[in-house]
Coordinates of C-alpha atoms in Angstrom, one line a residue:
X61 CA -23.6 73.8 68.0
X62 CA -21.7 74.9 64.8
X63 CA -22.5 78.7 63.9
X64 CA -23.6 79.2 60.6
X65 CA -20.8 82.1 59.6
X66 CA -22.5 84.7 57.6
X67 CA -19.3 85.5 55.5
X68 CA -20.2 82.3 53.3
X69 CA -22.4 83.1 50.1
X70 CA -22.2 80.4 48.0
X71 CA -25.1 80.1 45.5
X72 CA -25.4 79.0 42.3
X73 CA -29.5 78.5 41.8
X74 CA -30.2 75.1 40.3
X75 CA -30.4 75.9 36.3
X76 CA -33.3 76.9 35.1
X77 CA -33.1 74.8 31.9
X78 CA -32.7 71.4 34.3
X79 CA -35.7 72.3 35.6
X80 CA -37.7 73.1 32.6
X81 CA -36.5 69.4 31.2
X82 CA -38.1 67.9 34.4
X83 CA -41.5 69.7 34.2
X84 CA -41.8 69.0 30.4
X85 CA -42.0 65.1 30.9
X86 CA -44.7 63.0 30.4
X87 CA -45.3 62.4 34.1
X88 CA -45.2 66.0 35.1
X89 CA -48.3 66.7 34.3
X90 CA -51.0 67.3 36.6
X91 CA -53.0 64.0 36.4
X92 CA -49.5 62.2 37.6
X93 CA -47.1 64.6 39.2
X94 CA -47.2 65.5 42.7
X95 CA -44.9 67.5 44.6
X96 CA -43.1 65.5 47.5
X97 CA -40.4 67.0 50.6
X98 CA -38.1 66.9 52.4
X99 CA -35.6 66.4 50.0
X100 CA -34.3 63.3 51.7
X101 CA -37.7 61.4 51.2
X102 CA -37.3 61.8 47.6
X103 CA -35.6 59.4 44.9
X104 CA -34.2 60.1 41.1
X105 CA -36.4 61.3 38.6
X106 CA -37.7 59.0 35.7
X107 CA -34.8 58.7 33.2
X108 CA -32.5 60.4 34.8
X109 CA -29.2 59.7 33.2
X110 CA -31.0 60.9 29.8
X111 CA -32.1 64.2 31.1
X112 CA -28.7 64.3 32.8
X113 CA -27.0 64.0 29.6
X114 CA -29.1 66.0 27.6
X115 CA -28.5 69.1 30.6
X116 CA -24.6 68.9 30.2
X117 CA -24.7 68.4 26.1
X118 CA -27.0 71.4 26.1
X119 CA -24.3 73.1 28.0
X120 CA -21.9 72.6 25.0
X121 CA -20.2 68.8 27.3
X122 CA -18.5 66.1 24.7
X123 CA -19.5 62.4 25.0
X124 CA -16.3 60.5 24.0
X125 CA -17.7 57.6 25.1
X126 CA -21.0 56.5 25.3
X127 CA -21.2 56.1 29.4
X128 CA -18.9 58.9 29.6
X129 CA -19.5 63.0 29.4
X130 CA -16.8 65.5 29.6
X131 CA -16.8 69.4 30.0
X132 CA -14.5 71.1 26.8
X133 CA -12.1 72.4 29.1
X134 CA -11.0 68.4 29.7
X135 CA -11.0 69.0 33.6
X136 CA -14.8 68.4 34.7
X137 CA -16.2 65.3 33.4
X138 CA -19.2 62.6 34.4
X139 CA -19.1 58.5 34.4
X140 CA -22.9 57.8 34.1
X141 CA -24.1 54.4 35.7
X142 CA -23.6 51.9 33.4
X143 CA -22.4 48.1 33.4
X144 CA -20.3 46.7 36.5
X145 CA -19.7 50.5 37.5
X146 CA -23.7 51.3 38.8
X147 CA -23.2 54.3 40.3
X148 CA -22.7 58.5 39.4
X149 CA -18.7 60.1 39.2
X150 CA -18.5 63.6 38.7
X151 CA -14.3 64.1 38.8
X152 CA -12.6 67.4 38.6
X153 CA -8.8 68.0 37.4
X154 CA -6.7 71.0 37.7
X155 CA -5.7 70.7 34.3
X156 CA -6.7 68.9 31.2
X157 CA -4.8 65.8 31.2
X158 CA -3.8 66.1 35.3
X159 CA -4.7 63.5 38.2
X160 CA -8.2 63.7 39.2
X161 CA -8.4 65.8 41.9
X162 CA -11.5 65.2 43.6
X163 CA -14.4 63.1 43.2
X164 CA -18.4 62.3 44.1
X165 CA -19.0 59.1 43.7
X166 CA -23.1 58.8 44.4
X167 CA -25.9 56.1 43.4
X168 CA -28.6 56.4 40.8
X169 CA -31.7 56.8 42.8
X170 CA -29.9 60.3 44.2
X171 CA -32.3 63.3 43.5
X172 CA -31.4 64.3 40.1
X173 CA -31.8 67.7 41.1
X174 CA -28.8 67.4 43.7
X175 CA -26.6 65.9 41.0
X176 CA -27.3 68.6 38.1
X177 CA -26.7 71.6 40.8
X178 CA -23.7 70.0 41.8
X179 CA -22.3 69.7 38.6
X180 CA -23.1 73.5 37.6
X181 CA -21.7 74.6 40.9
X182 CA -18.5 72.7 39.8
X183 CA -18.4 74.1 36.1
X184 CA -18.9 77.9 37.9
X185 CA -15.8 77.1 40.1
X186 CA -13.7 76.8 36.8
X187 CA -15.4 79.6 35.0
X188 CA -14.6 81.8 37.8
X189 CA -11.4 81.3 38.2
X190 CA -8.5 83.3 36.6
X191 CA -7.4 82.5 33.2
X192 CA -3.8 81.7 34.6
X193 CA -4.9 79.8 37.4
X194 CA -2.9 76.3 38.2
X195 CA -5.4 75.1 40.7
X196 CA -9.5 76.1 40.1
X197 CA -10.0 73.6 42.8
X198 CA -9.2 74.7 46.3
X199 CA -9.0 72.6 48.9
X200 CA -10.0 73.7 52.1
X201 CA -12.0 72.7 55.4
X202 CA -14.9 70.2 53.8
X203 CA -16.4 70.7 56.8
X204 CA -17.7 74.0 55.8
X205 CA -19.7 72.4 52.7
X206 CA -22.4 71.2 55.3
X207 CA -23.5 74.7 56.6
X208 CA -26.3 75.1 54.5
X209 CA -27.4 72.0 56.5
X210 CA -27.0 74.3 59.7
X211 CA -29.1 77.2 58.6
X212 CA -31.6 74.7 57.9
X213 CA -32.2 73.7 61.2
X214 CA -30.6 70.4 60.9
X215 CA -28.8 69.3 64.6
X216 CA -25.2 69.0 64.6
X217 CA -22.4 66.9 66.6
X218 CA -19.0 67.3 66.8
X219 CA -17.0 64.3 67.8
X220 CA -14.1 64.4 70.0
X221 CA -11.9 63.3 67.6
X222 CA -12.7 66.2 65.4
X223 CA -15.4 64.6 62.8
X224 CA -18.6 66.6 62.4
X225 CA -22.4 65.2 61.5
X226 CA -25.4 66.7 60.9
X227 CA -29.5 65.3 61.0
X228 CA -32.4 66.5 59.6
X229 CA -35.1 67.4 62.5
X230 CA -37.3 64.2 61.1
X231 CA -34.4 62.1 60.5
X232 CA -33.8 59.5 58.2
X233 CA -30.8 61.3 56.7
X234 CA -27.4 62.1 57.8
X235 CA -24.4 64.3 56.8
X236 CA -20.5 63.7 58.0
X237 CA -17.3 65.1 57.2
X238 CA -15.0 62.6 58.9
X239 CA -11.2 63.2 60.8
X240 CA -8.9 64.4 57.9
X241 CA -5.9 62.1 57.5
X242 CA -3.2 60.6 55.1
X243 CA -3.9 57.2 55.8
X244 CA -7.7 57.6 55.3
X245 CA -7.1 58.7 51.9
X246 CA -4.6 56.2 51.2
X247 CA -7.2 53.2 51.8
X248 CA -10.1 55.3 49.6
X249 CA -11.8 56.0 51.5
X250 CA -14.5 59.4 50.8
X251 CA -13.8 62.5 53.2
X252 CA -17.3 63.2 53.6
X253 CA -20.5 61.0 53.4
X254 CA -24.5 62.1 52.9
X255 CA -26.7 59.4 53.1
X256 CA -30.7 58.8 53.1
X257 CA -32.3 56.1 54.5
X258 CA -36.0 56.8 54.6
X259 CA -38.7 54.1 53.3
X260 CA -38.5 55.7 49.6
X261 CA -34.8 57.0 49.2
X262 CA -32.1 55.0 50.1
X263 CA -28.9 56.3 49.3
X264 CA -25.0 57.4 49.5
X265 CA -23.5 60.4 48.5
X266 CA -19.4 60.1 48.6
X267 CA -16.7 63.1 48.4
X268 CA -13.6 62.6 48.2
X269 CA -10.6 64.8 50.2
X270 CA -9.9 67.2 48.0
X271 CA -13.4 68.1 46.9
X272 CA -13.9 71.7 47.2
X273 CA -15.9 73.1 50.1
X274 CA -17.6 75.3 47.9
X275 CA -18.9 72.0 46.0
X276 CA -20.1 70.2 49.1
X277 CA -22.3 73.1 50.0
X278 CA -24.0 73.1 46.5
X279 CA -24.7 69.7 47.0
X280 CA -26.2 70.1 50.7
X281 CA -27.8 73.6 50.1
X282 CA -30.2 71.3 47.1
X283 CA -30.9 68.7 49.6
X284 CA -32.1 71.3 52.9
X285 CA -34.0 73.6 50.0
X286 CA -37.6 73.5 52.0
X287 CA -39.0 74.0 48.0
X288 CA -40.7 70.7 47.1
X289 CA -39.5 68.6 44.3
X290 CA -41.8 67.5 41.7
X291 CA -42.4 63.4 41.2
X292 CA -44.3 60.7 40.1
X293 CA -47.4 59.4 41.9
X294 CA -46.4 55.8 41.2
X295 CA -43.0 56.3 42.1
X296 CA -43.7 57.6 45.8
X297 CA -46.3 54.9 46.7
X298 CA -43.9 53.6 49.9
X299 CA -44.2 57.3 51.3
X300 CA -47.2 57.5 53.8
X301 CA -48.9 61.6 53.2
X302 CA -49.8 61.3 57.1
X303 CA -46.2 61.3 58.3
X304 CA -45.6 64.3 60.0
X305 CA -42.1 65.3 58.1
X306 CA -43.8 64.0 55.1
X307 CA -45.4 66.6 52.4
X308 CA -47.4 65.1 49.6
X309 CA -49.6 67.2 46.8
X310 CA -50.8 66.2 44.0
X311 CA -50.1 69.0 41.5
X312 CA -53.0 71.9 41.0
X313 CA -53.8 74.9 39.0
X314 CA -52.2 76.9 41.9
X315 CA -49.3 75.1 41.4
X316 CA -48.9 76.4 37.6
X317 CA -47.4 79.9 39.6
X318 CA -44.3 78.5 40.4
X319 CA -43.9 76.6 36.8
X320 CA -41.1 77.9 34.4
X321 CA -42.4 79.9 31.2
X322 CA -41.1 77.5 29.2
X323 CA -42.8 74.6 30.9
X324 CA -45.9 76.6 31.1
X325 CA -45.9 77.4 27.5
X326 CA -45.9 73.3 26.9
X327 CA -48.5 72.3 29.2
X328 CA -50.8 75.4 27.9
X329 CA -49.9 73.8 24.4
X330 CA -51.2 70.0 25.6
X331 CA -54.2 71.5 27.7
X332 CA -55.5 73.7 24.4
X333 CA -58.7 72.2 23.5
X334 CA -58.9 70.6 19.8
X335 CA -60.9 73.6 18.0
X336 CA -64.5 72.6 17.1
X337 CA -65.6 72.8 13.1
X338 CA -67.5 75.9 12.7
X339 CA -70.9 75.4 12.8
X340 CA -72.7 75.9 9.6
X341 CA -74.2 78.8 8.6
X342 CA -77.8 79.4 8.9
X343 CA -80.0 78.8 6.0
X344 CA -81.7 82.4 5.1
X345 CA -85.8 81.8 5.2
X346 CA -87.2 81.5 1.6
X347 CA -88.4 85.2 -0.2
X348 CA -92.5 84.8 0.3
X349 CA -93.9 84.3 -3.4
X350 CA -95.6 87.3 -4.5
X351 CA -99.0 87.1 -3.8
X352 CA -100.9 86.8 -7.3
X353 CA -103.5 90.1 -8.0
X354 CA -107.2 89.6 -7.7
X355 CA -109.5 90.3 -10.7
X356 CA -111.5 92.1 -8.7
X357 CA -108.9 94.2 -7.5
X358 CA -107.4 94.9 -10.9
X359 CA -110.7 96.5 -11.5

């Protein structure tokens, strides 16, 4: 077994604002939004690559092309899934200008989630480092990008030849960092692989060498998060609620706790009942006529 070292800290929360695009969608609300884990069971959001690009523009990222999206600083950027190239590439570059350094090359149905905290954790790497700094990215062991996946309880093997995987206790996923070498890299082939395979999810998750440790563990700290993601009912018809590593709910009051303000303040806004015309006023009973005076009585 790998230890989990405790001198690792890496966290960068996914934003906040990503989140609130999610729960503002049509399908979010109760009637049609259910909340689905493990992570690995779990596919891309519904228009993803234009909540995607909305996130980064939001953030203050250029689009100088349309299936492109780059970070000001010209050494982040994004290649959304378009045409003959139907996959994710987030790239990073020491400098503007520079050889890409790294790369995660990943397909569309990834959980949009993993994507967007992958990206920020990226963006905090260069924001963090000095002003003067020739090389934001650091290379280092990727193999120390999967131990969130340890402290999640998922098992690990170390191969004899020095690769490392990990599974999740239900399966149907798996995480390896293969045998650094020259060669490898020379043929293209990605220094560490995620992949999920189960009956609603099916898909690859490549990193380059080069791709900062710190980056890798963004990505698999998202995917073991035991916090379930919010879905589509008709999107997650394949996943059967009675498997045991399965959790399906549909969404509920209760469930409004853990909801943004923001997101909150939206569905409050689309719940508010249409105000009712006032009734009208009631009519005030007719004054009695005044009774006319007897003869008799006037004597």
């Amino acid at each position: 077994m790998i230890p989990p070292p405790a001198t690792h800290h890496w966290r960068t929360p996914l934003p906040t604002s990503f989140r609130d695009l999610i729960e503002r969608q049509d399908w979010a609300e109760p009637s049609k939004a259910v909340t689905v884990g493990p992570r690995h069971f779990i596919s891309a959001v519904p228009d993803s690559e234009r909540l995607v690009a909305e996130f980064l523009t939001d953030r203050g990222w250029q689009r100088p092309r349309d299936d492109r999206l780059t970070r000001p600083c010209g050494r982040l950027g994004v290649h959304l899934p378009r045409g003959p190239n139907p996959e994710w590439t987030v790239w990073g570059a020491q400098h503007r200008g520079a050889q890409v350094a790294w790369t995660l090359t990943v397909q569309p149905w990834l959980p949009t989630e993993l994507l967007a905290a992958t990206i920020t954790e990226a963006e905090a790497v260069l924001e963090e480092a000095p002003p003067q700094e020739r090389e934001p990215f650091v290379r280092g062991v990727l193999a120390l990008g999967l131990i969130p996946l340890a402290r999640a309880g998922w098992t690990d093997d170390v191969h004899p030849r020095g690769s490392v995987s990990f599974r999740p206790p239900g399966g149907f996923a798996n995480a390896v960092v293969a045998v650094p070498s020259s060669l490898r890299e020379l043929r293209g082939k990605p220094a560490a692989t995620v992949s999920s395979y189960g009956p609603n999810s099916y898909w690859d998750a490549k990193f380059s060498a080069g791709t900062p440790s710190r980056v890798l563990a963004a990505f698999s700290r998202e995917l073991a998060d035991p916090e379930p993601l919010l879905r589509n009912a008709d999107h997650i018809r394949q996943l059967s609620p009675t498997h045991k590593h399965i959790t399906i709910r549909s969404l509920t009051d209760k469930d409004e706790e853990s909801l943004s303000p923001a997101a909150l303040a939206a569905r409050s806004r689309s719940n508010a009942p249409t105000p009712a015309s006032a009734p009208a006023p009631p009519t005030p009973p007719a004054d009695p006529a005044p009774a006319t005076p007897s003869p008799t009585a006037s004597r």
